[in-house]
Amino acid sequence: MCKKGLVCFMGLILGLLISSSVTAQEEGLEYGFKSALPEMHVFITNQFYDYRKDEFGKYANAGDTKLAGHSVFIPMSGYIDISSQFNPELKAEAEFELYRAESVKICKLRGVWSPKEWFNLSMGRDFVPIGTQDKSYYPPSRFRMFTVAPYLYRNVMRSSGWWDTGVFISGKRQLTKQVTLLYNLSATNGPGDSHQTEKLIAKMGTNATGYMYEHFHSDARQSLDNNGDKPICVRLALSPLEGLEFGGSHFKAKYDDKEEYGCDYTFYHLLYGSDKLDVSCEYGRIGIDTKANGKIHQSSSYLAASYKILQEKYVHFLAPAIRYEIIDPWEEDTSDKGDRKSISIGVNISPVEHFLIRAAYQKTTEKGPDLKNNGVSVETVFDF
């Protein structure tokens, strides 16, 4: 499986590079031009996990045999971004993820038109601008301080981000000399079950012990669409000074084919990045209509920070990091049986530029029975 995925992935990339570099005259095509050669950026990561059995399960008290309950090295994963700038206003971009050397995911496949700084039009596949998933977690973001994503993205939104197909508009506008407005709009397919054999409505609810299912988008992320609902997502943020941004985002959609059941999101964020200090703070809440339990709300928040020391002294940099987070996977449950808190202590060390090692230990506490879910993670990163 791993070899097959790797061969397909490399074959796809090679095919793209070859086809884009061949001139229109040689192929007899009516499009393409020699100066539009692609620019490629690569991010390679290898990971090690040693978490106890309840950490990566579908529910907080059920383990995942692939990751939880034993130490495991994860096969090398790769993120490859290929872009081609046709002119100052127009570019095309494709980003692929070789996911744990087992499968290939398309993160971005889009054309971008940018006639003005305050107006960028993108069509194709891209991040839905809810929260800061496109800014805070995906490589090589400076706010990716830990290998394991916070509960907000790993459990409330989904374990590996949320892409969708549609139309995306973004830009920034200078309000005053120091204050900048940043905005994102999207109209996409939205969540649904076009790829599922079982209806999503039947899956949404609690398990036998009353614990809320945490990964709505593990089953709701679709390539096409199962209904006529094309939801709008809005994200607004202000930047009062260089490196600081705070704002919020909102999204509301129908996820079943009859458009009777919906979901809505509200997120707030604050990001700050300087030469030494990086801070990421977010709160997110999702409401899901379910057939069995009515409307269920999940929420989570976190605060993460890292500080670079020893910059260009012995190493490229050394950055201790800390993250504190909480999650309520079912707000309507008055017993709070699923509520959890965790603190992660870690370090990011870059011996030389373009090479990074992340290591962290996560300690979790629960309301109710203690779960076996503490553990360590280690990651090596190469970017070029």
Coordinates of N, CA and C in Angstrom, one line a residue, residues 193-200 202-203 219:
D193 N -22.5 13.9 2.4 CA -22.2 12.5 2.4 C -22.2 11.9 1.0
S194 N -21.8 12.7 -0.1 CA -21.9 12.2 -1.4 C -21.0 11.0 -1.6
H195 N -20.0 10.8 -0.8 CA -19.0 9.7 -0.9 C -19.3 8.6 0.0
Q196 N -20.4 8.7 0.8 CA -20.6 7.7 1.8 C -21.7 6.7 1.4
T197 N -21.5 5.4 1.8 CA -22.5 4.4 1.5 C -23.7 4.5 2.5
E198 N -23.3 5.0 3.7 CA -24.3 5.2 4.8 C -24.6 6.7 5.0
K199 N -25.8 7.0 5.2 CA -26.2 8.4 5.3 C -25.6 9.0 6.5
L200 N -25.1 10.3 6.4 CA -24.4 11.0 7.5 C -25.3 11.2 8.7
A202 N -27.4 9.2 9.9 CA -27.4 7.9 10.8 C -26.1 7.9 11.6
K203 N -25.1 8.6 11.3 CA -23.8 8.5 12.0 C -23.7 9.5 13.1
D219 N -16.3 12.2 8.1 CA -17.3 11.6 7.2 C -18.0 12.6 6.4

